[in-house]
PDB file of C-alpha atoms in Angstrom:
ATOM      1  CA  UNK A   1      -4.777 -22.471   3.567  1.00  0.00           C
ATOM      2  CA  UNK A   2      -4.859 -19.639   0.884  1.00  0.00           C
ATOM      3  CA  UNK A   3      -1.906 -17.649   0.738  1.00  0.00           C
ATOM      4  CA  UNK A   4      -0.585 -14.722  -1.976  1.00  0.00           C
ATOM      5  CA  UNK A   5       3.589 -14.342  -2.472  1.00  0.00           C
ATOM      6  CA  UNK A   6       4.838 -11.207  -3.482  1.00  0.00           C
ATOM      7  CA  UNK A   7       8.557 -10.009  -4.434  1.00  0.00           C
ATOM      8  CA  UNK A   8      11.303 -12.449  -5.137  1.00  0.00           C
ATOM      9  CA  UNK A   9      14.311 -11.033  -2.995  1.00  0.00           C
ATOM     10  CA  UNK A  10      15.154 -12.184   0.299  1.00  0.00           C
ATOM     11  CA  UNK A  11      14.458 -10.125   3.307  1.00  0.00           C
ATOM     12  CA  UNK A  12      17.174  -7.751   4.502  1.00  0.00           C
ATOM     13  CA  UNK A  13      15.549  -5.765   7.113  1.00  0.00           C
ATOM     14  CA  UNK A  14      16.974  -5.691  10.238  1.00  0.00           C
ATOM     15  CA  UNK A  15      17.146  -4.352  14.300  1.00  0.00           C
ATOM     16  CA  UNK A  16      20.379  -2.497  15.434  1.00  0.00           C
ATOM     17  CA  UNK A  17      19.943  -0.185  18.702  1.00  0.00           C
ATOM     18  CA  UNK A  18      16.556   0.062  18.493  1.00  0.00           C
ATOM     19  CA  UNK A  19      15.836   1.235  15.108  1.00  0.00           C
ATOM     20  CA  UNK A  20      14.540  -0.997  12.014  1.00  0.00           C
ATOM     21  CA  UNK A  21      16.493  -0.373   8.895  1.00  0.00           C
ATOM     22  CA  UNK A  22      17.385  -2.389   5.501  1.00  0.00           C
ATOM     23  CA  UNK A  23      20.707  -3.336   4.033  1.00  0.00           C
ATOM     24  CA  UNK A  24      21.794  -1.336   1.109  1.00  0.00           C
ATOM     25  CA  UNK A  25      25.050   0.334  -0.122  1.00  0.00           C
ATOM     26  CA  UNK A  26      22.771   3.799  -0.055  1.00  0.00           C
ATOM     27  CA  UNK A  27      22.071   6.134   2.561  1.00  0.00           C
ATOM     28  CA  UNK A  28      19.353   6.165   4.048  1.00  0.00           C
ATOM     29  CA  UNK A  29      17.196   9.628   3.628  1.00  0.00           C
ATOM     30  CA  UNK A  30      13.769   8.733   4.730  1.00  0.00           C
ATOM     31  CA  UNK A  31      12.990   8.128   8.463  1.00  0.00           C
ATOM     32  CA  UNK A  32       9.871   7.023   9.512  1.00  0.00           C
ATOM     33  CA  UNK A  33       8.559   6.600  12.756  1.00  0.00           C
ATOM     34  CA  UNK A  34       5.274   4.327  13.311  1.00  0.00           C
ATOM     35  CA  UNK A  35       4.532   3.971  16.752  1.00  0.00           C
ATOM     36  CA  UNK A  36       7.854   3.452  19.084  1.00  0.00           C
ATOM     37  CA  UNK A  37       9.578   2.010  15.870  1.00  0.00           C
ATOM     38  CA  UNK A  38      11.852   4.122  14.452  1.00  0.00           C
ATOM     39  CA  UNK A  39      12.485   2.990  10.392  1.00  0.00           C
ATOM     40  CA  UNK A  40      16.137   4.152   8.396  1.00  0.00           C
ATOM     41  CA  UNK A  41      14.698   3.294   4.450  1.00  0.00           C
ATOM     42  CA  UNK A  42      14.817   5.408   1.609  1.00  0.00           C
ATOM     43  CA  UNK A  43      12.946   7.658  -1.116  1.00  0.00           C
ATOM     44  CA  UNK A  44      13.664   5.148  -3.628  1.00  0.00           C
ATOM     45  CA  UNK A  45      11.844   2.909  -3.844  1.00  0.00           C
ATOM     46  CA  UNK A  46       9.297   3.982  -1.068  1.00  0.00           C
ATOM     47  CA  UNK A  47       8.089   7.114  -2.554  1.00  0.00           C
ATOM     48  CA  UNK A  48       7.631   5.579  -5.936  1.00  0.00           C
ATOM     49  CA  UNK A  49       4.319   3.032  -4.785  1.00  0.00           C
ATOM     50  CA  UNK A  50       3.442   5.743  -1.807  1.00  0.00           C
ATOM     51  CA  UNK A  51       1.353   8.502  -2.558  1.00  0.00           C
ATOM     52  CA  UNK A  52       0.905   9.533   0.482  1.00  0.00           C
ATOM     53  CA  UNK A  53       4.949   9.384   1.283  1.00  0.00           C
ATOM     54  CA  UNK A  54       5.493  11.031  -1.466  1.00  0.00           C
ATOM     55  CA  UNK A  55       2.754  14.273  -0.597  1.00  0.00           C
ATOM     56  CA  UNK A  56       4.387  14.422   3.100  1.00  0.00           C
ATOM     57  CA  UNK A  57       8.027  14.327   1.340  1.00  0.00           C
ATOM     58  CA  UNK A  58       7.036  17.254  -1.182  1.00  0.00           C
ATOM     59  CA  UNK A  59       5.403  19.239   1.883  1.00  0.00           C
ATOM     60  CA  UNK A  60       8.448  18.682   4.124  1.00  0.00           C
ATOM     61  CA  UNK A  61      11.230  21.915   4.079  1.00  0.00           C
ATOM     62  CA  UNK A  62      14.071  20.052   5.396  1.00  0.00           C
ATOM     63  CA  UNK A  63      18.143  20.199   4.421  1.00  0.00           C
ATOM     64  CA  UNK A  64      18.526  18.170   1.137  1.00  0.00           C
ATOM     65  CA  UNK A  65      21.450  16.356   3.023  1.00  0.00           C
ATOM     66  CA  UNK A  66      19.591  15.073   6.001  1.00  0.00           C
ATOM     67  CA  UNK A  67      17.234  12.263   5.770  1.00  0.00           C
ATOM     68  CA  UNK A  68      13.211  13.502   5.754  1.00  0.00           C
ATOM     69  CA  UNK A  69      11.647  12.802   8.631  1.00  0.00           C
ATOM     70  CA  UNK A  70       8.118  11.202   8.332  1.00  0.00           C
ATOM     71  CA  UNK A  71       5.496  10.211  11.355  1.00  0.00           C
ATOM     72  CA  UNK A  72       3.211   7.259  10.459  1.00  0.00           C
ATOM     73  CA  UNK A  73       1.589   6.794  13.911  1.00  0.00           C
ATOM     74  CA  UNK A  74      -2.093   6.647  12.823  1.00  0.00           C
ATOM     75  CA  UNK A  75      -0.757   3.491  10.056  1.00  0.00           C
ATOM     76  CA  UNK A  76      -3.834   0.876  10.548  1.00  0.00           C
ATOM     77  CA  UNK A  77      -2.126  -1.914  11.509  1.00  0.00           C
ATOM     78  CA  UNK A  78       0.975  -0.490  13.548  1.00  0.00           C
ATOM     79  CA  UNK A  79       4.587  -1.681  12.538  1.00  0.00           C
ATOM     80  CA  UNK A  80       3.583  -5.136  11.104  1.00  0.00           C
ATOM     81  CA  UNK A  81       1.391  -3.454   8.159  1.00  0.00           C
ATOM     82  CA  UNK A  82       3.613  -0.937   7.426  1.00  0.00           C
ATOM     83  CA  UNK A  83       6.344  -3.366   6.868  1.00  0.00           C
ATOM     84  CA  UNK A  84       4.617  -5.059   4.867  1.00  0.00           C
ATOM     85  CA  UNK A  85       3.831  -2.239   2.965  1.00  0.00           C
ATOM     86  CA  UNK A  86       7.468  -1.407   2.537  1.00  0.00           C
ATOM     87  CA  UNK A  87       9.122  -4.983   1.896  1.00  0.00           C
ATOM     88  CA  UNK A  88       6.661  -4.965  -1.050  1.00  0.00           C
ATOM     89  CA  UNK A  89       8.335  -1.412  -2.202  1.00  0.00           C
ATOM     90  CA  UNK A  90      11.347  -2.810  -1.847  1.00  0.00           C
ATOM     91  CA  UNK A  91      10.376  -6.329  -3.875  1.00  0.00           C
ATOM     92  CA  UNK A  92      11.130  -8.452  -0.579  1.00  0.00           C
ATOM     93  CA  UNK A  93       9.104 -11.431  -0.347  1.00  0.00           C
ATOM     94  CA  UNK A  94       5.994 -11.426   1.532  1.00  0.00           C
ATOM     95  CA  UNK A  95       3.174 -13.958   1.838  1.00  0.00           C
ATOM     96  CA  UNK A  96      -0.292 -12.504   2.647  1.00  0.00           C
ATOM     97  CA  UNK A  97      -3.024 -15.247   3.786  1.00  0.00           C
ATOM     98  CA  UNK A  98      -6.243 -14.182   5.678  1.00  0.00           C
ATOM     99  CA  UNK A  99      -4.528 -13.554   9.208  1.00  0.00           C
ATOM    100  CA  UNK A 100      -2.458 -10.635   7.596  1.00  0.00           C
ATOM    101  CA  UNK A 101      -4.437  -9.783   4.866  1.00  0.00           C
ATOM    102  CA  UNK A 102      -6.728  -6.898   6.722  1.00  0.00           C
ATOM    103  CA  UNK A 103      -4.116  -5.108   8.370  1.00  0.00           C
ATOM    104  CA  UNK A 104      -2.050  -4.830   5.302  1.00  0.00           C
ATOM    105  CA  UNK A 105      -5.043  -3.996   2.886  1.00  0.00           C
ATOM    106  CA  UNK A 106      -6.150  -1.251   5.237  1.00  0.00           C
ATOM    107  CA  UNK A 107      -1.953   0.380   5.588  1.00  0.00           C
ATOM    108  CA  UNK A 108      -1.890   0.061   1.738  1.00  0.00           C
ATOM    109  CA  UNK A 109      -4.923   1.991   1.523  1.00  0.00           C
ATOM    110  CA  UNK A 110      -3.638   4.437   3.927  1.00  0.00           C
ATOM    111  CA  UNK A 111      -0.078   5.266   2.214  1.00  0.00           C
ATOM    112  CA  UNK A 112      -2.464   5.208  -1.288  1.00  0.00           C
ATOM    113  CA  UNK A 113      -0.687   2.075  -2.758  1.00  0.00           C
ATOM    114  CA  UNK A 114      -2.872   2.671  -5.738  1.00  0.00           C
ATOM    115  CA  UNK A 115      -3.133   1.844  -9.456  1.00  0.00           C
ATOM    116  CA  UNK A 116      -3.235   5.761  -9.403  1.00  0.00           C
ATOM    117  CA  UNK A 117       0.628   5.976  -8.129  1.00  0.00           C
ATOM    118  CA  UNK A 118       2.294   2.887  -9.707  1.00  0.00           C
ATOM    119  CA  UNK A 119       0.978  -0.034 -11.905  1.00  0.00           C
ATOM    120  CA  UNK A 120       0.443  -3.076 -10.232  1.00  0.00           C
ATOM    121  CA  UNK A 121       0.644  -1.741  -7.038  1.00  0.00           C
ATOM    122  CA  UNK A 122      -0.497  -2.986  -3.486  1.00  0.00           C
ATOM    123  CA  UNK A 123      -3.897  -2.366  -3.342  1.00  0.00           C
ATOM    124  CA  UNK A 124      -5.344  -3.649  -6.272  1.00  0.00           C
ATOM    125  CA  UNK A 125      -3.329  -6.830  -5.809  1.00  0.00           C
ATOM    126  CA  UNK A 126      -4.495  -7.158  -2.649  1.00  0.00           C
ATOM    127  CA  UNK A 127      -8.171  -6.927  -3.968  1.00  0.00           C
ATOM    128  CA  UNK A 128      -7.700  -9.338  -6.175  1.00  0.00           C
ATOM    129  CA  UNK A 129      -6.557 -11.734  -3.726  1.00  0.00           C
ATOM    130  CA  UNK A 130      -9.588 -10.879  -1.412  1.00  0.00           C
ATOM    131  CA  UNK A 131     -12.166 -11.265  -4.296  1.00  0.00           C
ATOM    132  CA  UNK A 132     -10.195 -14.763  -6.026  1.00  0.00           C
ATOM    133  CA  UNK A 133      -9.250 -16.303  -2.655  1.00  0.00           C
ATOM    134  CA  UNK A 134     -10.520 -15.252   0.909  1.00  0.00           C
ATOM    135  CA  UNK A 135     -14.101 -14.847  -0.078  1.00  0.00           C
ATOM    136  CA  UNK A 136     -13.627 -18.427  -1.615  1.00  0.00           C
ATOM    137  CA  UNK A 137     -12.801 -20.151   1.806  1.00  0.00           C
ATOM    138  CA  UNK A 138     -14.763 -20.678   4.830  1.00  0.00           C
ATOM    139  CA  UNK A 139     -12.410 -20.125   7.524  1.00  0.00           C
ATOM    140  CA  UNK A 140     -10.778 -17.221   5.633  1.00  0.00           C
ATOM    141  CA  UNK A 141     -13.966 -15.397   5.455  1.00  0.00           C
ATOM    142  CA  UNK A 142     -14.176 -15.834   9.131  1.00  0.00           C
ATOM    143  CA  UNK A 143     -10.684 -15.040   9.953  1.00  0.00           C
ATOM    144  CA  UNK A 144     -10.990 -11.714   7.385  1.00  0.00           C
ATOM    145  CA  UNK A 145     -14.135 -10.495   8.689  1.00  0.00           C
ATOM    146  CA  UNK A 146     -12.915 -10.732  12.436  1.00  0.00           C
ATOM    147  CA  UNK A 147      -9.904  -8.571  12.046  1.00  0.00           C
ATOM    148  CA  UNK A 148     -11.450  -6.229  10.004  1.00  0.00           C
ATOM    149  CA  UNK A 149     -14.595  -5.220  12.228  1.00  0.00           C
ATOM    150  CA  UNK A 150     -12.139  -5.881  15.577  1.00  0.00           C
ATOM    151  CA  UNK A 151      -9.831  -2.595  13.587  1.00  0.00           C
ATOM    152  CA  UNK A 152     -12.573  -0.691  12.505  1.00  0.00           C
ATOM    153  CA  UNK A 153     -16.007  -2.007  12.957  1.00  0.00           C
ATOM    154  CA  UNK A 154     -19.114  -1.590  10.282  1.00  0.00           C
ATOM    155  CA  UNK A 155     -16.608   1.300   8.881  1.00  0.00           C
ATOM    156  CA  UNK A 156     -14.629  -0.987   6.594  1.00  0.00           C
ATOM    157  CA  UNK A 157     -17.531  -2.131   4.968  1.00  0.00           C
ATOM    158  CA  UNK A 158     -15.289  -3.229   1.905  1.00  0.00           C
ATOM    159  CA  UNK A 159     -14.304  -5.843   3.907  1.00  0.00           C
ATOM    160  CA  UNK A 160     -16.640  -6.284   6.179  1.00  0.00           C
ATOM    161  CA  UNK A 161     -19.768  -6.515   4.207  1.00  0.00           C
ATOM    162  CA  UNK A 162     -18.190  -8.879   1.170  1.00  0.00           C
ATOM    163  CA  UNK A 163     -17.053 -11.549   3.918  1.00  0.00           C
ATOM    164  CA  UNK A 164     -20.814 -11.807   5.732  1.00  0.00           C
ATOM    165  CA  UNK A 165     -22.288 -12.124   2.617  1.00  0.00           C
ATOM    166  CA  UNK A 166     -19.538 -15.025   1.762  1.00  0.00           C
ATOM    167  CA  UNK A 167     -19.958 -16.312   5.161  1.00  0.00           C
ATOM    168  CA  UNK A 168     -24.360 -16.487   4.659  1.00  0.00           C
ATOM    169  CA  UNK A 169     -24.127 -17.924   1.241  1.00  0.00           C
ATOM    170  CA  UNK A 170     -21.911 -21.192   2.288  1.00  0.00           C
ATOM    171  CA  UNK A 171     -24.201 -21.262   5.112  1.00  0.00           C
ATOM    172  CA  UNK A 172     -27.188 -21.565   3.350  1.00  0.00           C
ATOM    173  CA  UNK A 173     -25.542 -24.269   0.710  1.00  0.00           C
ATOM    174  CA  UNK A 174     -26.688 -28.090   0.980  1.00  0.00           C
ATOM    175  CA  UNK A 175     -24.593 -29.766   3.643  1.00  0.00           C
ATOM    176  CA  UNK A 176     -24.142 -32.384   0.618  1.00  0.00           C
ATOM    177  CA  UNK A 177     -22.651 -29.398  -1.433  1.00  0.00           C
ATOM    178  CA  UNK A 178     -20.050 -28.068   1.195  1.00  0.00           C
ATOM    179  CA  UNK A 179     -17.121 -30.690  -0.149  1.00  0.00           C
ATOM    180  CA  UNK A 180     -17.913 -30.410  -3.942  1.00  0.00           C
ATOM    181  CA  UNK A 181     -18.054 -26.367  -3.880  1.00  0.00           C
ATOM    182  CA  UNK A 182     -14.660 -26.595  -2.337  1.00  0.00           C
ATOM    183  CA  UNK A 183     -13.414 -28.740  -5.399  1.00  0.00           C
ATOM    184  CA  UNK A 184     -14.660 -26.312  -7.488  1.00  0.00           C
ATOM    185  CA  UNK A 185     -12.549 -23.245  -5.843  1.00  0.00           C
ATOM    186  CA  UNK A 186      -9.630 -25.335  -6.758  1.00  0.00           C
ATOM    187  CA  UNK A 187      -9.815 -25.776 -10.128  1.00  0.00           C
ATOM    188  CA  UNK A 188     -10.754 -22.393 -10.750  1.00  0.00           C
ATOM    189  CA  UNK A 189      -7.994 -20.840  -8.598  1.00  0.00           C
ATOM    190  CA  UNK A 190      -4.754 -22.710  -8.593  1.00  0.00           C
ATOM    191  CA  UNK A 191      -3.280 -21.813 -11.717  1.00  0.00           C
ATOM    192  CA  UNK A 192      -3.993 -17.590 -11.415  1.00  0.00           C
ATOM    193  CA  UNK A 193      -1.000 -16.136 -11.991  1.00  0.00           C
ATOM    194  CA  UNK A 194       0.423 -13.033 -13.352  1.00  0.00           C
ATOM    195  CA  UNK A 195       4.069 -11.194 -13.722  1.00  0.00           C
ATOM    196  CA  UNK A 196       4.878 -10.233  -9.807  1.00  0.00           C
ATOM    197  CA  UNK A 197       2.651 -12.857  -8.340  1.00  0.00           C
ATOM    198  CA  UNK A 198       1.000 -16.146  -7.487  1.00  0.00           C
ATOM    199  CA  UNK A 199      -2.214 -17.103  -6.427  1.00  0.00           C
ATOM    200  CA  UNK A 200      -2.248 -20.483  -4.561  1.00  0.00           C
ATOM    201  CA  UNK A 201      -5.561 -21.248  -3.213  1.00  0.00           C
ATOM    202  CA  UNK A 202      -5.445 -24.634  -2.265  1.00  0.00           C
ATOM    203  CA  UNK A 203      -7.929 -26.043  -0.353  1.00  0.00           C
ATOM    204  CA  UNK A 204      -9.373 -30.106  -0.848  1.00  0.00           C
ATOM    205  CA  UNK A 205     -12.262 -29.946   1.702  1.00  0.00           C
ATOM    206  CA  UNK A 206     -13.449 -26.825   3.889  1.00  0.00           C
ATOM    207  CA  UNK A 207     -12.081 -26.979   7.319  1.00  0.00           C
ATOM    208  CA  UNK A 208     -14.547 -26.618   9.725  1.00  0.00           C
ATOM    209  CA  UNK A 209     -14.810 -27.365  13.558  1.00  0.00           C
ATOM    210  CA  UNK A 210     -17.763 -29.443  14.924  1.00  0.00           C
ATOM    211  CA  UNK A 211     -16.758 -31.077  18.523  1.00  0.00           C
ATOM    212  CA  UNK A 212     -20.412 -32.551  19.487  1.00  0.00           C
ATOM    213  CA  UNK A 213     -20.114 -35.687  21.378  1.00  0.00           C
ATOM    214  CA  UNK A 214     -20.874 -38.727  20.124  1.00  0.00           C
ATOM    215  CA  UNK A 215     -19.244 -36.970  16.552  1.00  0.00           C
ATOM    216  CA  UNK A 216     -16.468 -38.769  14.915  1.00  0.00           C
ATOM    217  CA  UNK A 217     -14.895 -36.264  12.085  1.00  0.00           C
ATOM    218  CA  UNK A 218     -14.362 -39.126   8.844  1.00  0.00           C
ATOM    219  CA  UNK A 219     -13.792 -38.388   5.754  1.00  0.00           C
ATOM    220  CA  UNK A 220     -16.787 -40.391   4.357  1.00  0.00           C
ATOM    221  CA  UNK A 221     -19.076 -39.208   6.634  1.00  0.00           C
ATOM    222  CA  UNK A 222     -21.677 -36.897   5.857  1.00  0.00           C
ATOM    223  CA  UNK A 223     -21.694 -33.171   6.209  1.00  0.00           C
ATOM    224  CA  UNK A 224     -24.170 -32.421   9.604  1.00  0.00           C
ATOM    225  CA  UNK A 225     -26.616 -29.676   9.125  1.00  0.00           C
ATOM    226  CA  UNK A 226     -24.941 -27.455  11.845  1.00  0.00           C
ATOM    227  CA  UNK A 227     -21.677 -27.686  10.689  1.00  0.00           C
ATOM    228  CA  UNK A 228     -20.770 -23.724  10.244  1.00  0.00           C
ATOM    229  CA  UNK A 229     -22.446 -22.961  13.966  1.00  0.00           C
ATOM    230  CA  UNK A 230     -18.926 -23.344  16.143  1.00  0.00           C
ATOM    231  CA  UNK A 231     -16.997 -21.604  13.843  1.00  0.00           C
ATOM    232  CA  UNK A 232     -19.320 -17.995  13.398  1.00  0.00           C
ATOM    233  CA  UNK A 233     -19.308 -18.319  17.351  1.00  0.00           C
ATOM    234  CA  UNK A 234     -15.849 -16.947  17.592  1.00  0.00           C
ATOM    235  CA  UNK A 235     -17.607 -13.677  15.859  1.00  0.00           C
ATOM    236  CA  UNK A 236     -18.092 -10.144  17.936  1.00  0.00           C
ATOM    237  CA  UNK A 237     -21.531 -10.645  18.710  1.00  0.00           C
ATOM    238  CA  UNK A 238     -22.725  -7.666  16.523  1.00  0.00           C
ATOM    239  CA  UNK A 239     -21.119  -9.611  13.749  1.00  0.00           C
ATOM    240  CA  UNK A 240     -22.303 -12.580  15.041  1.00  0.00           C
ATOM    241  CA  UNK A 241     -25.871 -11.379  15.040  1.00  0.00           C
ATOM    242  CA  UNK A 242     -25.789  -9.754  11.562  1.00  0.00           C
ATOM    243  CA  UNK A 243     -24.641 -13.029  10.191  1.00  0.00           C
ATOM    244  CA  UNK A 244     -27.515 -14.977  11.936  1.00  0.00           C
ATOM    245  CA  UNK A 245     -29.969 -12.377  11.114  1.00  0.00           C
ATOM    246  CA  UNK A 246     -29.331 -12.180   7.584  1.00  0.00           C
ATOM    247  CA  UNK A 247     -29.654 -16.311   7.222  1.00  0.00           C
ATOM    248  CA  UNK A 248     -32.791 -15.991   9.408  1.00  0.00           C
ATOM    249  CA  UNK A 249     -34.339 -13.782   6.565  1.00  0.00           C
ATOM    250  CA  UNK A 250     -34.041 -15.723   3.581  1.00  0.00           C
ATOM    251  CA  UNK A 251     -36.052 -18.438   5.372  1.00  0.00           C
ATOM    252  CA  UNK A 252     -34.239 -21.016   3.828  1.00  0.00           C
ATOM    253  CA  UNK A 253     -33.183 -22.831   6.752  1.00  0.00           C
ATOM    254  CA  UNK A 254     -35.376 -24.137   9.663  1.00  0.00           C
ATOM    255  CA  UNK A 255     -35.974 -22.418  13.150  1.00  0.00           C
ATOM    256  CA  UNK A 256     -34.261 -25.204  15.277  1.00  0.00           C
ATOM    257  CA  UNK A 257     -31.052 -24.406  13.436  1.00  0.00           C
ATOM    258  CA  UNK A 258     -31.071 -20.863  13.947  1.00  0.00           C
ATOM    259  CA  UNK A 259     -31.343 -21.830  17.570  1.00  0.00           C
ATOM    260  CA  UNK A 260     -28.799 -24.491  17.510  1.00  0.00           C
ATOM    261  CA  UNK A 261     -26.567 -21.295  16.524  1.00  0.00           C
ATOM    262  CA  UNK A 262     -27.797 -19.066  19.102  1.00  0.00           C
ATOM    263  CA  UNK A 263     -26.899 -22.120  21.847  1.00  0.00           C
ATOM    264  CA  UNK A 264     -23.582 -22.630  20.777  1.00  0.00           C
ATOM    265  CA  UNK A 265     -22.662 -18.724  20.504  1.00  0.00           C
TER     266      UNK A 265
END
């Protein structure tokens, strides 16, 4: 598993009647609703990573003493993103791994968590952690590209795109190379590291599923040459197809095996 942790503090956010706030000595003056969640933070230190909080703040004409009120309902991602988005604001600890990674990339993007607002911001260490660590592993690649084209299809081709391409080129490595390219991803990976945050990608063997009878799953045993074709079958099929399509064209693996993929999708 590949994971990213962010912030340091422990997390203080918490439900009373309905309404999702944070413990602090201050006021709060920012209220947010996303969905049917209704959020009591504050300017500081939301407005500070959130360009886009900070343009619907400035455009607001509301009484100084009364918290602004803000309407996130169109957040990618709903109530889990944006949380994300704001325990990192707030220097909270989060972990981000590839089953929370699209949803939070695509509500950073949204509230413009950029390099452009603050330095070292959301966004840009988020796509680092895409570019060092989920296009690295096989099952995060998967796991990545599924959530992204199930939120917004062929759209979010910064996502999208990067991961089949990651997917097609373990594909078309040597079954005798799967093990040893993992080993590799170690070493180069474990020990990134800067100021706010850490990088493990640890990962001794890809993971991959292969239930065909008769198959005992050892350690010593050899890689088989449909080893990848159970786990792209949990793909949309028009993601599915653009994988297998894409490996069909470089011709560098046989019919039959094409068609071993086809039968097991």
């Amino acid at each position: 598993m590949k994971y990213m942790k962010l912030g340091s503090k422990p997390d203080t956010f918490y439900t009373e009647q309905a309404v999702r706030s944070v413990v602090s000595d201050i006021p709060a003056d920012l209220i947010i609703h996303v969905n049917n969640t209704k959020y009591q933070l504050h300017k500081f230190p939301l407005l500070l990573k959130c360009g886009l909080l900070q343009r619907l703040c400035s455009d607001t004409e509301a009484d100084e003493q009364l918290p602004v009120p803000v309407a996130l309902h169109d957040i990618p991602g709903g109530e889990e993103a944006f949380e994300i988005c704001a325990k990192f604001c707030y220097g909270i600890a989060i972990s981000i791994s590839a089953s929370n990674f699209v949803p939070a990339a695509l509500a950073a993007r949204f509230l413009r968590m950029t390099e452009h607002v603050a330095k070292g911001n959301l966004v840009s260490k988020l796509d680092t952690f895409f570019e060092s660590c989920v296009l690295h592993g096989w099952r995060d690649s998967i796991a990545a590209l599924q959530a992204a084209w199930r939120i917004s299809g062929w759209s979010e081709s910064r996502i999208v795109q990067p991961c089949v391409d990651s997917i097609v080129e373990k594909i078309l490595l040597p079954p005798s190379q799967v093990c040893w390219q993992a080993a590799v991803d170690l070493r180069r990976f474990i020990w990134r590291q800067d100021l706010n945050s850490f990088f493990l990608c640890v990962q001794v063997a890809w993971s991959y599923t292969y239930t065909r009878p008769g198959y005992a799953k050892r350690p010593h045993q050899s890689v088989p040459k449909d080893w990848w074709t159970e786990d792209i079958s949990e793909l949309d099929i028009e993601v599915f197809r653009s994988v297998v399509s894409t490996v069909r064209a470089t011709r560098m693996l046989p019919s039959p095996l094409i068609g071993e993929a086809l039968h097991v999708y």
